[in-house]
Coordinates of C-alpha atoms and ligand atoms in Angstrom, one line a residue:
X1 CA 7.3 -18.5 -15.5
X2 CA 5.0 -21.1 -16.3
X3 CA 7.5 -24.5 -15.1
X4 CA 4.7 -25.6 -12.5
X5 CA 2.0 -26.4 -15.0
X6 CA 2.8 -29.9 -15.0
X7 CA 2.7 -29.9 -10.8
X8 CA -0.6 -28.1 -11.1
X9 CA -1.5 -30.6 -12.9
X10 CA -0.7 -32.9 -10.3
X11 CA -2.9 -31.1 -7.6
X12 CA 0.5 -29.9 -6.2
X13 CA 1.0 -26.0 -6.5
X14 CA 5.3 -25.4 -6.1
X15 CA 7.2 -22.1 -5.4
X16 CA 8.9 -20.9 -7.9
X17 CA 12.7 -21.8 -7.8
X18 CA 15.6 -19.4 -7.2
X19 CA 16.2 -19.0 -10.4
X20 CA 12.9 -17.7 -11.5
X21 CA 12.7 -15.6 -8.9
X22 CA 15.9 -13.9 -9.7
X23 CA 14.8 -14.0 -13.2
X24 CA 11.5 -12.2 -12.3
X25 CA 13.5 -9.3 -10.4
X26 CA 15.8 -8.8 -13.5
X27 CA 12.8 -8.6 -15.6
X28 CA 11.1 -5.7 -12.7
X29 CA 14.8 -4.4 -13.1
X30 CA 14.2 -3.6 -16.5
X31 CA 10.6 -2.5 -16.6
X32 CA 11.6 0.3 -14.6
X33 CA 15.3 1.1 -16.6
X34 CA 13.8 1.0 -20.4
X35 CA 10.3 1.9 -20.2
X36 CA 8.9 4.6 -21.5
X37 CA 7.3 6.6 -18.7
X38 CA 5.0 9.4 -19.8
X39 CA 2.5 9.4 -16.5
X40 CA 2.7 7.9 -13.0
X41 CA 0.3 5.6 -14.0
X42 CA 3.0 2.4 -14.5
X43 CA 4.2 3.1 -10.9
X44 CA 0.7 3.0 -9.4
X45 CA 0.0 -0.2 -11.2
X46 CA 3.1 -1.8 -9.7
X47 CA 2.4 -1.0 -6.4
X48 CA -1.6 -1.9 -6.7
X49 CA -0.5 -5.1 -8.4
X50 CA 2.3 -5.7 -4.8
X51 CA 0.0 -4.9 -2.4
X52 CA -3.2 -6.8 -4.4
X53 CA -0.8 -9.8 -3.9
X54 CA 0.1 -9.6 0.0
X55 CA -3.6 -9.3 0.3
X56 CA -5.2 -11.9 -1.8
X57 CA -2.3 -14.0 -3.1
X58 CA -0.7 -17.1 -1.5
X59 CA 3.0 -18.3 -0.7
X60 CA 2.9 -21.0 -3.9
X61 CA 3.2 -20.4 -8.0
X62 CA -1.0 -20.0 -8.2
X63 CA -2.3 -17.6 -10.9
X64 CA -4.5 -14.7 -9.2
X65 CA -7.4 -13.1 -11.1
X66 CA -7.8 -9.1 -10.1
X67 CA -10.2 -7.5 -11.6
X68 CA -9.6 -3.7 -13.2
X69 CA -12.4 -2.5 -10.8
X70 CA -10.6 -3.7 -7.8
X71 CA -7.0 -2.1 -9.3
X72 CA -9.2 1.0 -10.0
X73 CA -10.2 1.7 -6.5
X74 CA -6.6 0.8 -5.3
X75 CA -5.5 4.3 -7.7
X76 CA -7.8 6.1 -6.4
X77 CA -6.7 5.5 -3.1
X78 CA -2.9 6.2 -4.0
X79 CA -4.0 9.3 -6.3
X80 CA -6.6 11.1 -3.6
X81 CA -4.5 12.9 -1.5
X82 CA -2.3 13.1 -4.5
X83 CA -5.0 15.3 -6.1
X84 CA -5.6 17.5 -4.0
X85 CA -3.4 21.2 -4.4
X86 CA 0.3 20.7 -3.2
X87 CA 0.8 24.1 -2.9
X88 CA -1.0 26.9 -4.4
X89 CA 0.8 29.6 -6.4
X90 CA 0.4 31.7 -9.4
X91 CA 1.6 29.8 -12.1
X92 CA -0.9 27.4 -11.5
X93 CA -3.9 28.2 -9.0
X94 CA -5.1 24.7 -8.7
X95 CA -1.8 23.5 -7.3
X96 CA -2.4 20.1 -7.9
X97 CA 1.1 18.3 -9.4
X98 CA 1.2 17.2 -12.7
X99 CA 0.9 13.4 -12.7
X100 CA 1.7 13.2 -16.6
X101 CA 3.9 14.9 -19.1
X102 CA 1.6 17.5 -20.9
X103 CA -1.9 17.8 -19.9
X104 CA -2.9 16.6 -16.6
X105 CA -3.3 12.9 -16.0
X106 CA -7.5 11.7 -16.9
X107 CA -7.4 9.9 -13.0
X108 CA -6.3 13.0 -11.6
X109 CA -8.9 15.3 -13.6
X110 CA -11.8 12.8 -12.3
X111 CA -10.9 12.1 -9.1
X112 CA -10.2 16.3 -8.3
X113 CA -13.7 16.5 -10.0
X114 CA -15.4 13.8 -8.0
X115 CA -13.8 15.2 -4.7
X116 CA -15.2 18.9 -5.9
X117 CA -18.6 17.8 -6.1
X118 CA -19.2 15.5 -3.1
X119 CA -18.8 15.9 0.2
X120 CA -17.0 12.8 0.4
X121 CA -13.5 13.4 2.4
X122 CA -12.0 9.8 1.7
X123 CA -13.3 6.9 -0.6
X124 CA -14.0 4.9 2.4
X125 CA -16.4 7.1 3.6
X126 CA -17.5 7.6 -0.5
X127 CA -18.1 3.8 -1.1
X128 CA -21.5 2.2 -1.7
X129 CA -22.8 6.1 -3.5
X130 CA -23.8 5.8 -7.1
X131 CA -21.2 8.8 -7.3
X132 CA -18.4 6.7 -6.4
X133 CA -19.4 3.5 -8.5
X134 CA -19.2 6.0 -11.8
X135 CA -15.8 7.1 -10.9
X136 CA -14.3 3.4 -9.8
X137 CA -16.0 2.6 -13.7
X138 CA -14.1 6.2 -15.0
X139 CA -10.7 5.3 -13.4
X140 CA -11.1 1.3 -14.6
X141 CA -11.4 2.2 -18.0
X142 CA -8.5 4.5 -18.1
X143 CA -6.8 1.7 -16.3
X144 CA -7.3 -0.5 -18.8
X145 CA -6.5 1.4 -21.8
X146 CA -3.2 2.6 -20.4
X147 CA -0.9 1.5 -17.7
X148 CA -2.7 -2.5 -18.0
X149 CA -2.0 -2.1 -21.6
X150 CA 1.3 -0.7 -21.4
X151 CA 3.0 -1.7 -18.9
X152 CA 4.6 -5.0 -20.1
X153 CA 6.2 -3.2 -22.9
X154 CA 10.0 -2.9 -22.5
X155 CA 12.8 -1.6 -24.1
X156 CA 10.3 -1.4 -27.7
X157 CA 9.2 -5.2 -27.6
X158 CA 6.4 -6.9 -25.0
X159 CA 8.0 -9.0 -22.0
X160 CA 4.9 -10.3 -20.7
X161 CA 6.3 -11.8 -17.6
X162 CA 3.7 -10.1 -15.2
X163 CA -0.2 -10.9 -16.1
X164 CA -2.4 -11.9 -19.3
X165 CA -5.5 -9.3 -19.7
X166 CA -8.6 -10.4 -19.9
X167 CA -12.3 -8.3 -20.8
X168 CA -12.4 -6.9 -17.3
X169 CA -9.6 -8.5 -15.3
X170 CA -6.1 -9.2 -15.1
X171 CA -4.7 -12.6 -14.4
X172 CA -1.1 -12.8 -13.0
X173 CA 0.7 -15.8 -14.4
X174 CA 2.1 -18.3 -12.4
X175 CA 4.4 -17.4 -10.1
X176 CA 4.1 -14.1 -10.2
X177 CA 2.0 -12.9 -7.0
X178 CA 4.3 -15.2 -5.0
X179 CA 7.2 -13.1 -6.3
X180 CA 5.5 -9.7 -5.7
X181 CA 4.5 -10.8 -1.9
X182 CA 8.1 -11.8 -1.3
X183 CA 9.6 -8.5 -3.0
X184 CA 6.9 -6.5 -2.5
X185 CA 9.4 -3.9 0.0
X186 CA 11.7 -3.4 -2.9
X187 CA 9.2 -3.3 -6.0
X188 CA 7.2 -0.1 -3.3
X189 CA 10.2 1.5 -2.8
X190 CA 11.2 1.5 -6.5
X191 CA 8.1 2.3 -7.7
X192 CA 7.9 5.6 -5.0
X193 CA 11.9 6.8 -5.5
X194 CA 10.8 6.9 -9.3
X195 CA 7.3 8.0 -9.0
X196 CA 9.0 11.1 -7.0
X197 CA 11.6 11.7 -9.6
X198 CA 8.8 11.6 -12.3
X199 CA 6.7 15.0 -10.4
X200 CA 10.2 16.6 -10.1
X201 CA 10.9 16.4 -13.4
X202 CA 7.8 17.3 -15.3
X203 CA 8.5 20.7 -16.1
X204 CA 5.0 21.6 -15.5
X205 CA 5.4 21.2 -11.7
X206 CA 7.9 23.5 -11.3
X207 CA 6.5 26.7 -10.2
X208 CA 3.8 24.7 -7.9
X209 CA 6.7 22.2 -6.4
X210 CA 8.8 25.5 -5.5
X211 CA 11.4 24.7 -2.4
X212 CA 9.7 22.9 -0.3
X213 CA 11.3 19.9 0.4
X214 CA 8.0 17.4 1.4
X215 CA 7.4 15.5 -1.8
X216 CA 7.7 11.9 -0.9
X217 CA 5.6 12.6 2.2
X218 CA 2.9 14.3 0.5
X219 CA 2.5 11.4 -2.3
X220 CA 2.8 8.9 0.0
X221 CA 2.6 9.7 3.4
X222 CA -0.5 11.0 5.8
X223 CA 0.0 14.7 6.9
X224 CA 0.9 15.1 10.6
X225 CA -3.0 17.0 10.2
X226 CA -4.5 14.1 9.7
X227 CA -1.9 12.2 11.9
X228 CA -2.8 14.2 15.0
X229 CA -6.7 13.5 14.2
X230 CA -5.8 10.0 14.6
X231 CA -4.4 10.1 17.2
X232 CA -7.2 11.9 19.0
X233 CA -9.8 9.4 18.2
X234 CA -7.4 6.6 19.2
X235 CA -7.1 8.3 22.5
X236 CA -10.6 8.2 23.2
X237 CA -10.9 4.4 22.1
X238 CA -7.7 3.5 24.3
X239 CA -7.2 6.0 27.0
X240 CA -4.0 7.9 26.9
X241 CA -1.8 4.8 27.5
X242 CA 0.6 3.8 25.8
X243 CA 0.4 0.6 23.4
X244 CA 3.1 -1.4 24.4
X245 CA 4.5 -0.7 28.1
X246 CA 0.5 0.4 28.8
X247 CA 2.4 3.8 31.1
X248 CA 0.2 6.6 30.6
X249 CA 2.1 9.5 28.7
X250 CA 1.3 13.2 27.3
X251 CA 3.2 12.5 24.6
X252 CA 1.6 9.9 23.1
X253 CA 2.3 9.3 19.2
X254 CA 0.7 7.2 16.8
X255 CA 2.9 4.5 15.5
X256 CA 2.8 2.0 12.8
X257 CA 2.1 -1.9 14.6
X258 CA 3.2 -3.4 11.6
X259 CA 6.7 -1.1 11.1
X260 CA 5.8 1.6 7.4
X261 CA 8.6 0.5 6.1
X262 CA 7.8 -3.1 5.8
X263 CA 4.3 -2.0 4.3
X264 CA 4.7 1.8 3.5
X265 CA 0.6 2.2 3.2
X266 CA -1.5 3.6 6.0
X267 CA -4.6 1.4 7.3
X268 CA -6.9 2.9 10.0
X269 CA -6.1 -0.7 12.0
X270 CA -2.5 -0.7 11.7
X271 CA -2.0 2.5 14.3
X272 CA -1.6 2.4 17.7
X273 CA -0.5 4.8 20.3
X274 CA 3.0 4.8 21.9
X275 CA 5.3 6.5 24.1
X276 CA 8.3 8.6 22.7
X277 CA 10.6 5.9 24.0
X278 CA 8.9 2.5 23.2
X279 CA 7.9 4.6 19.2
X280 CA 12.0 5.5 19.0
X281 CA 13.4 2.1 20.4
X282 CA 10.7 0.0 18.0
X283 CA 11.2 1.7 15.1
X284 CA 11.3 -0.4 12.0
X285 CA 11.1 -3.7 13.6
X286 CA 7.9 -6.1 14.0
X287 CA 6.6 -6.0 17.4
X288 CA 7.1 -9.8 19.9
X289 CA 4.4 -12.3 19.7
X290 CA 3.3 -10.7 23.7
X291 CA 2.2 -7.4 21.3
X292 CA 0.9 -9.1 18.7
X293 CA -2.1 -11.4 20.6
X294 CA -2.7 -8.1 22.4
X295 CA -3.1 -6.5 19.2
X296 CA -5.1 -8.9 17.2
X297 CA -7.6 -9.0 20.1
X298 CA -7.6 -5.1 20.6
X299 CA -8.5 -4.2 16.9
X300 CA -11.2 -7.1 16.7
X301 CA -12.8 -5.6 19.7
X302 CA -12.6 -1.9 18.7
X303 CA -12.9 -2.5 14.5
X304 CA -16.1 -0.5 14.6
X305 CA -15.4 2.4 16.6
X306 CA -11.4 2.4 14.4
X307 CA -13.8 2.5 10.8
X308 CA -15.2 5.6 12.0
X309 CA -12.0 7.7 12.9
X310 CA -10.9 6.0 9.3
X311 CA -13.8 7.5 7.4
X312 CA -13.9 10.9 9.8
X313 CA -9.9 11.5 8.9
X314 CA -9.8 10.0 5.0
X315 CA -7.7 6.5 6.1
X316 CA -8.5 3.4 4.9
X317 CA -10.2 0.9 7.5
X318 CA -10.2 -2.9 7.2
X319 CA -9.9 -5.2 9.4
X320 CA -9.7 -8.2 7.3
X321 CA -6.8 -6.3 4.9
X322 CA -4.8 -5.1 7.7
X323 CA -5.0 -9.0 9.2
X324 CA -3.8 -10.4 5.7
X325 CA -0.9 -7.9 6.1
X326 CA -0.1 -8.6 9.1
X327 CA 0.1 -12.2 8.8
X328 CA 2.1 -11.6 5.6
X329 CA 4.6 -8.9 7.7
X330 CA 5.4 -11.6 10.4
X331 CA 5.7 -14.7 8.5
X332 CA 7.9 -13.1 6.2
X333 CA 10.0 -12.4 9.4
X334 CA 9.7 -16.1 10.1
X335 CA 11.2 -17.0 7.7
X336 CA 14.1 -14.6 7.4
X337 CA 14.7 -15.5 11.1
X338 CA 14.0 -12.0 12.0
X339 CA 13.7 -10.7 15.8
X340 CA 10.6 -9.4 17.2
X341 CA 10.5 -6.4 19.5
X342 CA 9.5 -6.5 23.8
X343 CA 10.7 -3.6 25.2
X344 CA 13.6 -1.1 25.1
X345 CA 16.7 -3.3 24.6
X346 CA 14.5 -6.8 24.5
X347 CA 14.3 -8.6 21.6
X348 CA 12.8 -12.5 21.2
X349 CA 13.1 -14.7 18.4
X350 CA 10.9 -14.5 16.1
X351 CA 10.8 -18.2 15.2
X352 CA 9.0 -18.3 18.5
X353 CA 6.2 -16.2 16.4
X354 CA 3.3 -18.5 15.6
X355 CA 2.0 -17.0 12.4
X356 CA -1.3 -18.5 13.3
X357 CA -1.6 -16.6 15.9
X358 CA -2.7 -13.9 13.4
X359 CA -5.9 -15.8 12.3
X360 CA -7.6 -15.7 15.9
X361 CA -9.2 -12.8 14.5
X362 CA -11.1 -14.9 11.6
X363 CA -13.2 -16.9 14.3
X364 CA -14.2 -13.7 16.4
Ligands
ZN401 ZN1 5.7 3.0 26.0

């Protein structure tokens, strides 16, 4: 995808046309169809590479250099809770899944042995210890040799549509990070349905997976343990009111501002606390520009004091990430003419939504 060399040339970065957008899903299309899929490595490097893109990529063709470090601590995120025991049992005491076909994945092995012997309970909280830096080196290394390696070879021949490797980095070609921001939805939920499919089918996970029926949300989801942690240390932060029509409430639950389905990954900053009713009648949409300022302002104000509960409960805590989101999330809707959400029944336009209004946060 490499047609806006000559208008980088002229100082002027394009988007890529239709046409090589559609030709960039056919190409995802068949990464996932005729590859050869032997860990769950591929699917983590998709979705690193998606969300990598929302956060440091821009809306035009530009190339983006990641480097393997930066996709290695992205895995261990996705693979920490992921390597912890699903469910104990006596064909396999660990009862930690089987993330490759045959002996367990290398990530896996380190990151259950770097979780065995630290107290570390999240790599937020691990970051900055020498401990952590040799893992982040173990995991880029094994990223390297395998899934960055592999991953661009389809149906028996290489289709390297996605990135060029370089000693320590990746760079993805032109084009290509604007594609992943726009279908960055569909390439997560692809990447998840198959990832799932992949631990339900290994053999070896069989006698730990048994009938329990809570896959997806235990490789991808927080538990409602954790959940009910946050939503402790949110009360005591906000008060037990809710978020959006500020009523106070027993019932309070901790809800997604910008909707999990748009971005299914959870960031400490993202949650706030809502009422049953305003949660339910939300639900997947993006919440009105009225909810947004409050918002932006709220988590600026509080970004310390929401790190902490991150690092206490094992979340991940940014307040610069979850901005870049956020501003991605709503001008996405902008352009798609999408409706943003007031109250029960109330809906404005969301061409109404300035996405600037996201960046007040970068002068506070
Ligand atoms: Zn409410």
């Amino acid at each position: 995808m490499d047609y806006s060399r000559e208008s980088e040339v002229l100082g002027m970065i394009a988007t890529p046309s239709a046409e090589d957008q559609l030709d960039f899903l056919t190409k995802i299309q068949r990464l996932f169809n005729e590859s050869d899929f032997s860990s769950t490595y591929k699917y983590a490097l998709l979705i690193s590479l998606a969300d990598l893109a929302i956060e440091h990529g821009k809306d035009d063709s530009s190339r983006l250099e990641i480097s393997n470090k930066t996709i290695a601590e992205r895995f261990i995120e996705l693979y920490w809770q992921q390597s912890s025991p699903y469910k104990t049992s006596k064909a396999n005491e660990s009862g930690v899944l089987f993330q490759n076909n045959g002996v367990q994945a290398a990530i896996v092995k380190s990151i259950d042995a770097f979780r065995q012997g630290n107290r570390f309970n999240s790599p937020s909280s691990a970051k900055g210890s020498k401990e952590y830096e040799r893992l982040v080196a173990a995991v880029a290394a094994t990223v390297a040799k395998q899934p960055i390696n592999y991953l661009q070879n389809v149906g028996g021949a290489t289709l390297p549509f996605l990135y060029e490797r370089n000693s320590s980095s990746i760079t993805l070609k032109n084009g290509v990070a604007y594609c992943l921001r726009r279908f960055q939805p569909l390439i997560q939920q692809l990447a998840r349905n198959r990832w799932t499919d992949f631990i339900k089918r290994n053999t070896n996970n069989a006698p730990i997976l048994g009938k329990k029926d809570d896959l997806n949300s235990f490789l991808f989801e927080t538990s409602r343990k954790t959940l009910a942690l946050v939503c402790k240390g949110l009360k005591e932060i906000y008060g037990n009111k809710c978020f959006y029509c500020n009523k106070t409430s027993s019932k309070l639950e901790v809800d997604h501002f910008v909707p999990f389905s748009l971005y299914p990954r959870d960031l400490m900053h993202n949650f706030v606390l809502a009422c049953p009713t305003c949660n339910r009648s939300k639900s997947d949409t993006l919440a009105a520009n009225i909810h947004l300022n409050k918002w932006v302002e709220l988590i600026a104000k509080n970004s310390d004091e929401i790190v902490k509960i991150g690092n206490e409960v094992g979340i991940s805590a940014n307040l610069e990430t979850t901005m870049a989101i956020a501003k991605w999330g709503y001008e996405a809707a902008n352009k798609g003419g999408g409706s943003g959400w007031i109250k029960p029944g109330e809906y404005s336009n969301m061409a109404q939504l300035r996405s600037g209004q996201v960046e007040i946060v970068e002068s506070v």
